[in-house]
Structure formats: C-alpha cells, structure tokens
Amino acid sequence: MSTPPTPKTPPKKSSNPLANKDRMKLPRQHMLEQDPQVRNKCFTEVNLGYSPELARQEALRCIECAKPACVDTCPVGVKVKDFVQLIIDGDYLGAAAKIREDNVLPAITGRVCPQEDHCEAGCLLNKKGQSLGIGYLERFVADYERQHFDLKNIVKAPPTGKKVAIVGSGPSGLTAAGDLVAKGHQVHVFEALHEIGGVLVYGIPEFRLPKAIIREQVDYMRAMGVEFETDVVVGRTITIDELFEDEGYDAVFIGTGAGLPQFMGIPGEHLNGVYSANEFLTRINLMHSYEFPKYDQPLVDFRGRNVAVIGGGNTALDAIRSSLRLGAGKAFMLYRRSEAEMPARIEEVKHAKEEGIEFQMLAAPLEFLDDGKGWLKGARCQKMELGEPDSSGRRRPVPIPGSEYEIPLAVAVMAIGTTANPIIRHTTPGLATNKRGYIEASETTQKTSRRGVFAGGDIVTGGATVILAMGAGRRAAKAINEFLVSGEW
Amino acid sequence: MFKILNAQFIAPGIKRFVIDAPRIARKQRPGQFVIIRVNETGERIPLTIEKSDPEKGTVNIVVQSIGKTTHLLNSLETGDNILDMVGPLGKPSEIENFGTVVVMGGGVGTAMAYPTASALKRAGNRVITIIGGRNKDLVLLESEMREVSDTVFVTTDDGSYADKGLVTDKLRQLIENGTRIDLVLAVGPIPMMRAVADMTRKERIKTIVSLNPIMIDGTGMCGGCRVLVEGKSEFACVDGPEFDAHRVDFAVLVQRNSMYREAEKRSMDDYVHQCELEKQKAAAPAESEVVCALEEKK
C-alpha cells in the first residue's frame, strides 16, 4: 500500500507543455488488448489498460476547452478537464479523487460506459480527428487508485442520524449510496441476489468487467460506511412500508433495475436450448457456469455447436461473445435492423468482429424448430429491410415477403429487452407506475408518488445504460439529501 | 449466513431443517418458497417451506436428497450454516372459504401443501387430505396433516402402509362416491400433478398445482422458470408457483426440467466420488471430519 494521498487542487495554469495545435497533431493512443484469437477462448479481460506513459501521451491531447462539453455531456458530470490535468501532473491519486467527486464507480464506468454517446461525443477533438480517450484515461486513473490507494485514508462525514434504504445494488443504487454516505447519512443497501453489484455482477461478463473490480469498488464504499445486506428481496422479504414503519428509514431509493426478460412470442421459445439473455448471462457471470463442474450451476453444452443471439444491444454482444468463449462452433448475431442502428457500444462491436462473431443483420427468427425431443435444432428466419423511422427514431425493420430461410442452431439467446418487474409495484400501495409498469419518478429529483420514496435507473426508464442509471442515482441522492435536511417533500 | 438450529431426517433421504431466518419467518405465507445456495461454489435451488415461526424467527424447510446440492445440503447438521437463503418467494396461495377442498401431497410435496392446508382449514373449508408415498417411510407429515384436516387418506405405492395405490386412486373414489369437491390442491411429482389435472378437468373441478421448475434468481429477472400456460410463457417465481392445473403444459415442464440431466448426473457422480475419498481418508487417521450424507442414508 502506498503512502496517504495528498489530493492537490488543480493547477491554475495548464501544465501541458504543448501548444494547442501540437496537441491536435497527436494521435489517439490505442488501448492495449489481448489478442482476439486468444481472448475468444477465455473469460479474462479483453482490454489491458494504459501504461502511465500512454496515459500521459493521451492526456496531453486535451485542449482544455474553456467550456468543456465533455463535462456537460456526462450524466454524472465528471470534471474531465480537471482530472486529465492531474494525469499530466502525474498526480494519479489526485485525479482519482477528482473523478470520485462525481462518480463512485470509476473503475466500472471506465470500462463499460458508452463514452462515444457522452463525454467523448462532446469532445472538440472530434472535429479534427478522434476524441480524447476519456474512458481509457478514467480507467487508467481508477486502476491506479485500486492498486495504490489505502482505504484507511477515507474520511467519513459526520453522521446526520438519518437513515436511507437503497433497494438494489446496481449502478443507480451504488451511486445514490455513495453520494448519501458522503453527506453523513446512514445508508443500507438491500440486494436480492447473493452478490453486490446487480447487473454489473449478473449481466456484464468477466471479459468486459472483472468481478474482482466490482468487489473492490464495493469495498471502497464499505470503507465509506455504506452497509450492504444480500439475500433480501424488497417487496417479498420486507416491504417498502415496513422499511419506514418497522426499520425506521427516513427515505427509500428504489433502484431494482431491469425487469423480466422479454420473449418474442414465437413458436418454440420454450424448447430446451432457448435462453433469455438474463438467464444465460446470470448462469455465466453470477453462477460461474463456465467453470462447471467446479461450480455447480450447469449450462447446456456449447462446444462445437451453432449459437445465435437475437438482438443488437450490449447484452446481445455480451451473450454471443460469451458463447464463443464457451466453445461455440459458430456464433452469430441476428438483428432485425442494420449495424448502424445497433444500440451497442462501438468498441464492443469492434471486439466482437475481431473475435469471429458473424453479424447477420436485417434478419429475425419466425420460429424455433424442435428436434422431436424438445431440444432446439434450428430457426426459421426472415430477412428484413429498413422502412420509415419509428418512435425510437431508428428506421423500422420491414419483413421481406418470401425471404424465409432456415439455420441450424443448438442454442438461441433472446436479448430483446425487458419488461418491468412487478414485485415492488404489487407490494407498495400508492406507488404510481406508468402503463408499462415502470415506476413514475420526477426527471429532476427522482421523487415518486410516495413521500420519502425515490426511484431511478431501469425500473423507471426501462432498459438503459450503467451511466444513465448512475445519473439517476446522483439526482436522487441530491434530492434525498435535501428532503432529509429540510423534511419537506 | 443462515444458521441451522436443528436438522433431522424425517424419512430416509429426507431431512427437516429449522433455520434461523427472522426476516423470512416474519413474511412467509402458505404457498411460498425459498431459494438457497449451500456454499461459494453452489448452485441456487428453490426449496419448500414447511412452516415458519415468526416469534422465534425460524423457517422449516424439508429437503429430499436427489442430486448433488440436495445431498450436500442433507449432509449439514445442527449448528452448520447455509451460505444464502432468500425468500419468501412466489405469490402466496389464495386462501378463502371455497367449501370442500381436497389437498393432495405426494412425497416432499406434502411439506409444501401443509401450510396451505392449514390456512384453508382456518378459513373455514372442509379439508380432505390425501397424502402418499412410494412406501411407508416416504409418507410425510401424516400427524401434522391430521391436525389441520377433517379427513386424511394415506396411500402407498407398494401397500406397505394404509391403502395400496396412488393418491389419484383415492381422488377418483371420492369423485365416484359423489363427494362434492370445490377445489383440489395438488403438490408433488409432475406425473402425479398431471394425473390429478387430467382427472379433475373432466369433472370441471378447479385444481391448483404448485410447480417447481428450474430456477435461478427467483425474482423474475432470469426467466429460466418459465412454464407454458395456455400457450403463453409465465414465470413460476413471480406469477406462481401455483397455477391453474388445467392450463399448464406439463409435457413442456417435464422437458424443461430434464434440460441439465447429464450435467446433474456428472455433478452427482463427482460428489459420490468425493464422498468415497473422504470415507477412505476418514478410515485412515486423518483430520477430516466431513460426514457424508450418502453414508448416513445407509
């Protein structure tokens, strides 16, 4: 462990020795990666991180905009310009502390955030070439902190005597917990599963987000004073009302996340070999099925067999890339739109292609075929073309008549989204939900229809991203703090 | 960690655990279940709650040794811990005064049916209970059921106790005798529940079954426990575990429950092998004190 950090205030003058025009000539530094033909056979992390030299080279590219759009476009408002400056100064722990002012999970967002939609989209360098590698720099700083920061150096805020229950330990819950404990409130996080992290643990595979990193980020929060309790399904084990009445909480934040997996409602979805992405990924990530029989939770045999994932998001990519690592003979994505409409992170698409995933775009299954013994043997699919944009703004897929074709398949994974989980809705009187079953919450304060109850993340918006959920957690924490201090709703 | 306050075999290969779990004990209603994970490398499996004591904060579960996890669990003793236990899960049974209710329990299913039978009795129903097992030893909770039932019939497959035959034979007799039946609740092996459903469908007797498909999280998140109900997928963990027996596709349930048969066999074989090694080690002077469940059964 290192000596205690001495967070510095950012220097008034830039310590970047380069003139702006020279900074703009520097190429974006590549992330070191495992070889695609090695990594597609194992679950160890794809990205290997920046060295301090690479981090400095990349940081030097920042042109220090007077009004940094990278900060405005970040859902949690990380002070990008300031932390990048601290990297140039070589003050990595200072940079980490700067990120932590706005983001309690830097090692996680540095890995899974779709930076191209947020901070890096705002970066002015885009106009001259490639944006600053903000995600890579965040990851570098966070990993340095993981290795060099002593948790004993965390300074706890004086206690306020107020108690907050956080329901769900995913990105929104952890973020709210971190911000609230920093204000001195007693924060208790309830998790339904046996591990802390929610979707970070059950949803995102090891090769993208190692579990050890989640545990370390959670340990950091423990050291901040956050209490965690696993194996509690709020709504079943204890209700929201009981949290107030029996356990004396002053406020509750609901961040229970994505809900029930959706199926297409086509024939054959009940066949053995058809999984929801949630189940498939939970088996792998939470239950370590890829290490069967060392771990007990089994999975069907993928070795040498054809596997298809239906969908085009990050979950779909996580599932199909996992399939390849389980030994799938042929692994492909079936997506009903074209690659341009895929909601997945650009880096994941690139990685998937390098690893040998086949992209079958503009195609959707019509039916899963039975081998006569209740097992999947294939899919009858249909080709699509793009029509007019739909409510999501993306061009609508339109079936091409007569384009049906069959593919042999042993496993199919449905990654087509989720619907709202009903447990809290059904057990919390007076909690308003919309017609799709998601909790209604203010977009600015995350307040629900129930006094003292806030909600954020996927249970409010439907399936979104880690960083958007974290943004909701931050807004909620701010409003919860105001509510606890003022007592006014 | 959940402490085992008491562990006792109540039949060969069937053990009752009294577990310290105050939060679950306080909330448990008839028809609900728990999910457990025995240790760090363990799988998550759903298990039956026999009853709970909110005052003492204890939950009773009844476990039959079938595969590796249940054998491992049944090797645990009073004072040991179960790493994870979460619940109560699933919708509680619908309890009202239906009139005359026939409660049917097969094997360990009787433990799941017991709290519902008890609640139905308290709600004013006339409760006729039919419980069965392969043989005398496998008839569970007879005295408990007698306390909450107006009439109890017992059947054994081999005739080693009470009436020889199946629980469905007894149900048929009741129907043929013209007994007015307003509701049947059947909990047991899938073939038994399916046979009950087939019998009562013709008679148009409302019938509820409690299903036990493969399950992981138990909160609706994974969808692994989906059952085909009138052609539509429903999730046993949030929509069930109780379903209208006449709407359930039992063939799909059987097929889905067989999905991991090979893997389950391999786990079990490895476990048996491990137990043999432990036994050999124990025969030689060694520090290992692991008692194997297989050994105990003999």
mmCIF file of N, CA, C and O in Angstrom, chain A residues 109-162:
data_model
loop_
_atom_site.group_PDB
_atom_site.id
_atom_site.type_symbol
_atom_site.label_atom_id
_atom_site.label_comp_id
_atom_site.label_asym_id
_atom_site.label_seq_id
_atom_site.Cartn_x
_atom_site.Cartn_y
_atom_site.Cartn_z
ATOM 1 N N THR A 109 -17.174 2.512 -14.718
ATOM 2 C CA THR A 109 -17.562 3.347 -15.859
ATOM 3 C C THR A 109 -16.422 3.450 -16.865
ATOM 4 O O THR A 109 -16.656 3.521 -18.069
ATOM 5 N N GLY A 110 -15.185 3.432 -16.370
ATOM 6 C CA GLY A 110 -14.040 3.463 -17.279
ATOM 7 C C GLY A 110 -14.013 2.266 -18.212
ATOM 8 O O GLY A 110 -13.338 2.274 -19.235
ATOM 9 N N ARG A 111 -14.764 1.252 -17.868
ATOM 10 C CA ARG A 111 -14.807 0.038 -18.686
ATOM 11 C C ARG A 111 -16.091 -0.131 -19.499
ATOM 12 O O ARG A 111 -16.030 -0.641 -20.612
ATOM 13 N N VAL A 112 -17.227 0.233 -18.922
ATOM 14 C CA VAL A 112 -18.479 -0.131 -19.596
ATOM 15 C C VAL A 112 -19.306 1.047 -20.096
ATOM 16 O O VAL A 112 -20.329 0.851 -20.754
ATOM 17 N N CYS A 113 -18.886 2.260 -19.788
ATOM 18 C CA CYS A 113 -19.674 3.416 -20.200
ATOM 19 C C CYS A 113 -19.582 3.602 -21.721
ATOM 20 O O CYS A 113 -18.507 3.467 -22.292
ATOM 21 N N PRO A 114 -20.699 3.900 -22.385
ATOM 22 C CA PRO A 114 -20.599 4.209 -23.832
ATOM 23 C C PRO A 114 -20.115 5.651 -24.000
ATOM 24 O O PRO A 114 -20.900 6.553 -24.266
ATOM 25 N N GLN A 115 -18.817 5.849 -23.851
ATOM 26 C CA GLN A 115 -18.265 7.218 -23.871
ATOM 27 C C GLN A 115 -18.598 7.943 -25.167
ATOM 28 O O GLN A 115 -18.743 9.164 -25.183
ATOM 29 N N GLU A 116 -18.704 7.169 -26.241
ATOM 30 C CA GLU A 116 -18.968 7.826 -27.535
ATOM 31 C C GLU A 116 -20.326 8.527 -27.569
ATOM 32 O O GLU A 116 -20.564 9.368 -28.429
ATOM 33 N N ASP A 117 -21.221 8.146 -26.634
ATOM 34 C CA ASP A 117 -22.520 8.810 -26.585
ATOM 35 C C ASP A 117 -22.516 9.986 -25.603
ATOM 36 O O ASP A 117 -23.483 10.736 -25.534
ATOM 37 N N HIS A 118 -21.483 10.079 -24.779
ATOM 38 C CA HIS A 118 -21.483 11.112 -23.739
ATOM 39 C C HIS A 118 -20.234 11.984 -23.846
ATOM 40 O O HIS A 118 -20.104 12.751 -24.779
ATOM 41 N N CYS A 119 -19.294 11.795 -22.908
ATOM 42 C CA CYS A 119 -18.151 12.716 -22.830
ATOM 43 C C CYS A 119 -17.388 12.815 -24.148
ATOM 44 O O CYS A 119 -17.049 13.917 -24.601
ATOM 45 N N GLU A 120 -17.121 11.688 -24.757
ATOM 46 C CA GLU A 120 -16.283 11.713 -25.959
ATOM 47 C C GLU A 120 -17.058 12.276 -27.155
ATOM 48 O O GLU A 120 -16.452 12.757 -28.118
ATOM 49 N N ALA A 121 -18.401 12.205 -27.068
ATOM 50 C CA ALA A 121 -19.201 12.840 -28.128
ATOM 51 C C ALA A 121 -19.071 14.351 -28.032
ATOM 52 O O ALA A 121 -19.118 15.066 -29.041
ATOM 53 N N GLY A 122 -18.904 14.830 -26.795
ATOM 54 C CA GLY A 122 -18.805 16.276 -26.602
ATOM 55 C C GLY A 122 -17.429 16.831 -26.923
ATOM 56 O O GLY A 122 -17.243 18.037 -27.086
ATOM 57 N N CYS A 123 -16.429 15.966 -27.023
ATOM 58 C CA CYS A 123 -15.033 16.408 -27.156
ATOM 59 C C CYS A 123 -14.809 17.132 -28.487
ATOM 60 O O CYS A 123 -15.151 16.632 -29.558
ATOM 61 N N LEU A 124 -14.182 18.324 -28.392
ATOM 62 C CA LEU A 124 -13.944 19.128 -29.600
ATOM 63 C C LEU A 124 -12.944 18.483 -30.546
ATOM 64 O O LEU A 124 -12.916 18.796 -31.732
ATOM 65 N N LEU A 125 -12.094 17.611 -30.018
ATOM 66 C CA LEU A 125 -11.104 16.955 -30.872
ATOM 67 C C LEU A 125 -11.758 16.133 -31.989
ATOM 68 O O LEU A 125 -11.123 15.849 -32.998
ATOM 69 N N ASN A 126 -13.011 15.760 -31.779
ATOM 70 C CA ASN A 126 -13.731 15.024 -32.823
ATOM 71 C C ASN A 126 -13.688 15.757 -34.161
ATOM 72 O O ASN A 126 -13.686 15.136 -35.210
ATOM 73 N N LYS A 127 -13.687 17.110 -34.053
ATOM 74 C CA LYS A 127 -13.723 17.893 -35.289
ATOM 75 C C LYS A 127 -12.432 17.769 -36.075
ATOM 76 O O LYS A 127 -12.408 17.983 -37.280
ATOM 77 N N LYS A 128 -11.351 17.432 -35.370
ATOM 78 C CA LYS A 128 -10.048 17.339 -36.036
ATOM 79 C C LYS A 128 -9.606 15.888 -36.234
ATOM 80 O O LYS A 128 -8.538 15.636 -36.753
ATOM 81 N N GLY A 129 -10.399 14.983 -35.743
ATOM 82 C CA GLY A 129 -9.989 13.583 -35.842
ATOM 83 C C GLY A 129 -10.712 12.778 -34.785
ATOM 84 O O GLY A 129 -11.936 12.749 -34.779
ATOM 85 N N GLN A 130 -9.948 12.188 -33.874
ATOM 86 C CA GLN A 130 -10.587 11.359 -32.856
ATOM 87 C C GLN A 130 -10.639 12.072 -31.508
ATOM 88 O O GLN A 130 -9.703 12.798 -31.144
ATOM 89 N N SER A 131 -11.712 11.807 -30.774
ATOM 90 C CA SER A 131 -11.871 12.452 -29.470
ATOM 91 C C SER A 131 -10.783 11.991 -28.511
ATOM 92 O O SER A 131 -10.100 10.989 -28.739
ATOM 93 N N LEU A 132 -10.667 12.742 -27.424
ATOM 94 C CA LEU A 132 -9.775 12.329 -26.345
ATOM 95 C C LEU A 132 -10.263 10.983 -25.797
ATOM 96 O O LEU A 132 -11.475 10.759 -25.697
ATOM 97 N N GLY A 133 -9.360 10.094 -25.427
ATOM 98 C CA GLY A 133 -9.738 8.789 -24.876
ATOM 99 C C GLY A 133 -10.106 8.919 -23.410
ATOM 100 O O GLY A 133 -9.410 8.416 -22.529
ATOM 101 N N ILE A 134 -11.239 9.561 -23.159
ATOM 102 C CA ILE A 134 -11.609 9.889 -21.774
ATOM 103 C C ILE A 134 -11.894 8.627 -20.969
ATOM 104 O O ILE A 134 -11.468 8.494 -19.824
ATOM 105 N N GLY A 135 -12.583 7.680 -21.604
ATOM 106 C CA GLY A 135 -12.881 6.427 -20.911
ATOM 107 C C GLY A 135 -11.607 5.681 -20.535
ATOM 108 O O GLY A 135 -11.467 5.168 -19.422
ATOM 109 N N TYR A 136 -10.669 5.638 -21.471
ATOM 110 C CA TYR A 136 -9.410 4.941 -21.206
ATOM 111 C C TYR A 136 -8.640 5.625 -20.079
ATOM 112 O O TYR A 136 -8.018 4.964 -19.238
ATOM 113 N N LEU A 137 -8.681 6.971 -20.081
ATOM 114 C CA LEU A 137 -7.972 7.711 -19.035
ATOM 115 C C LEU A 137 -8.634 7.493 -17.680
ATOM 116 O O LEU A 137 -7.956 7.326 -16.665
ATOM 117 N N GLU A 138 -9.968 7.467 -17.681
ATOM 118 C CA GLU A 138 -10.682 7.223 -16.432
ATOM 119 C C GLU A 138 -10.317 5.837 -15.887
ATOM 120 O O GLU A 138 -10.046 5.656 -14.707
ATOM 121 N N ARG A 139 -10.291 4.871 -16.778
ATOM 122 C CA ARG A 139 -9.943 3.512 -16.393
ATOM 123 C C ARG A 139 -8.524 3.458 -15.822
ATOM 124 O O ARG A 139 -8.262 2.814 -14.796
ATOM 125 N N PHE A 140 -7.606 4.171 -16.477
ATOM 126 C CA PHE A 140 -6.222 4.184 -16.005
ATOM 127 C C PHE A 140 -6.143 4.726 -14.579
ATOM 128 O O PHE A 140 -5.531 4.130 -13.691
ATOM 129 N N VAL A 141 -6.792 5.863 -14.359
ATOM 130 C CA VAL A 141 -6.746 6.510 -13.049
ATOM 131 C C VAL A 141 -7.390 5.612 -11.984
ATOM 132 O O VAL A 141 -6.859 5.434 -10.886
ATOM 133 N N ALA A 142 -8.534 5.036 -12.345
ATOM 134 C CA ALA A 142 -9.258 4.200 -11.385
ATOM 135 C C ALA A 142 -8.444 2.958 -11.019
ATOM 136 O O ALA A 142 -8.418 2.539 -9.860
ATOM 137 N N ASP A 143 -7.773 2.378 -12.017
ATOM 138 C CA ASP A 143 -6.967 1.192 -11.729
ATOM 139 C C ASP A 143 -5.748 1.552 -10.886
ATOM 140 O O ASP A 143 -5.323 0.779 -10.019
ATOM 141 N N TYR A 144 -5.197 2.730 -11.135
ATOM 142 C CA TYR A 144 -4.070 3.181 -10.307
ATOM 143 C C TYR A 144 -4.545 3.321 -8.862
ATOM 144 O O TYR A 144 -3.890 2.861 -7.924
ATOM 145 N N GLU A 145 -5.713 3.909 -8.705
ATOM 146 C CA GLU A 145 -6.270 4.082 -7.357
ATOM 147 C C GLU A 145 -6.500 2.728 -6.692
ATOM 148 O O GLU A 145 -6.204 2.533 -5.513
ATOM 149 N N ARG A 146 -7.032 1.768 -7.448
ATOM 150 C CA ARG A 146 -7.291 0.437 -6.895
ATOM 151 C C ARG A 146 -6.026 -0.168 -6.330
ATOM 152 O O ARG A 146 -6.031 -0.865 -5.319
ATOM 153 N N GLN A 147 -4.922 0.073 -7.017
ATOM 154 C CA GLN A 147 -3.662 -0.547 -6.601
ATOM 155 C C GLN A 147 -2.918 0.254 -5.547
ATOM 156 O O GLN A 147 -2.133 -0.295 -4.790
ATOM 157 N N HIS A 148 -3.142 1.566 -5.491
ATOM 158 C CA HIS A 148 -2.279 2.403 -4.653
ATOM 159 C C HIS A 148 -2.971 3.154 -3.536
ATOM 160 O O HIS A 148 -2.301 3.700 -2.680
ATOM 161 N N PHE A 149 -4.293 3.184 -3.543
ATOM 162 C CA PHE A 149 -4.961 3.975 -2.508
ATOM 163 C C PHE A 149 -5.293 3.086 -1.313
ATOM 164 O O PHE A 149 -5.814 1.987 -1.465
ATOM 165 N N ASP A 150 -4.974 3.577 -0.129
ATOM 166 C CA ASP A 150 -5.270 2.847 1.095
ATOM 167 C C ASP A 150 -6.639 3.292 1.620
ATOM 168 O O ASP A 150 -6.841 4.471 1.907
ATOM 169 N N LEU A 151 -7.540 2.310 1.720
ATOM 170 C CA LEU A 151 -8.918 2.643 2.119
ATOM 171 C C LEU A 151 -8.989 3.292 3.499
ATOM 172 O O LEU A 151 -9.972 3.948 3.833
ATOM 173 N N LYS A 152 -7.925 3.099 4.295
ATOM 174 C CA LYS A 152 -7.914 3.726 5.640
ATOM 175 C C LYS A 152 -7.914 5.246 5.536
ATOM 176 O O LYS A 152 -8.218 5.940 6.493
ATOM 177 N N ASN A 153 -7.546 5.751 4.386
ATOM 178 C CA ASN A 153 -7.453 7.205 4.231
ATOM 179 C C ASN A 153 -8.782 7.866 3.880
ATOM 180 O O ASN A 153 -8.835 9.068 3.680
ATOM 181 N N ILE A 154 -9.825 7.050 3.807
ATOM 182 C CA ILE A 154 -11.141 7.644 3.517
ATOM 183 C C ILE A 154 -11.619 8.405 4.745
ATOM 184 O O ILE A 154 -11.576 7.891 5.867
ATOM 185 N N VAL A 155 -12.017 9.622 4.524
ATOM 186 C CA VAL A 155 -12.535 10.440 5.628
ATOM 187 C C VAL A 155 -14.055 10.372 5.596
ATOM 188 O O VAL A 155 -14.679 10.688 4.587
ATOM 189 N N LYS A 156 -14.636 9.916 6.715
ATOM 190 C CA LYS A 156 -16.096 9.804 6.763
ATOM 191 C C LYS A 156 -16.704 11.133 7.191
ATOM 192 O O LYS A 156 -16.155 11.850 8.013
ATOM 193 N N ALA A 157 -17.883 11.407 6.643
ATOM 194 C CA ALA A 157 -18.593 12.634 7.012
ATOM 195 C C ALA A 157 -19.211 12.453 8.396
ATOM 196 O O ALA A 157 -19.524 11.332 8.796
ATOM 197 N N PRO A 158 -19.379 13.536 9.145
ATOM 198 C CA PRO A 158 -20.028 13.408 10.462
ATOM 199 C C PRO A 158 -21.471 12.918 10.291
ATOM 200 O O PRO A 158 -22.172 13.360 9.380
ATOM 201 N N PRO A 159 -21.904 11.983 11.152
ATOM 202 C CA PRO A 159 -23.235 11.391 10.963
ATOM 203 C C PRO A 159 -24.373 12.389 11.171
ATOM 204 O O PRO A 159 -24.303 13.232 12.067
ATOM 205 N N THR A 160 -25.379 12.280 10.349
ATOM 206 C CA THR A 160 -26.547 13.160 10.460
ATOM 207 C C THR A 160 -27.655 12.525 11.277
ATOM 208 O O THR A 160 -28.616 13.189 11.648
ATOM 209 N N GLY A 161 -27.539 11.189 11.502
ATOM 210 C CA GLY A 161 -28.601 10.487 12.224
ATOM 211 C C GLY A 161 -29.766 10.071 11.337
ATOM 212 O O GLY A 161 -30.735 9.504 11.809
ATOM 213 N N LYS A 162 -29.687 10.374 10.059
ATOM 214 C CA LYS A 162 -30.765 9.987 9.140
ATOM 215 C C LYS A 162 -30.420 8.658 8.452
ATOM 216 O O LYS A 162 -29.259 8.418 8.119
#
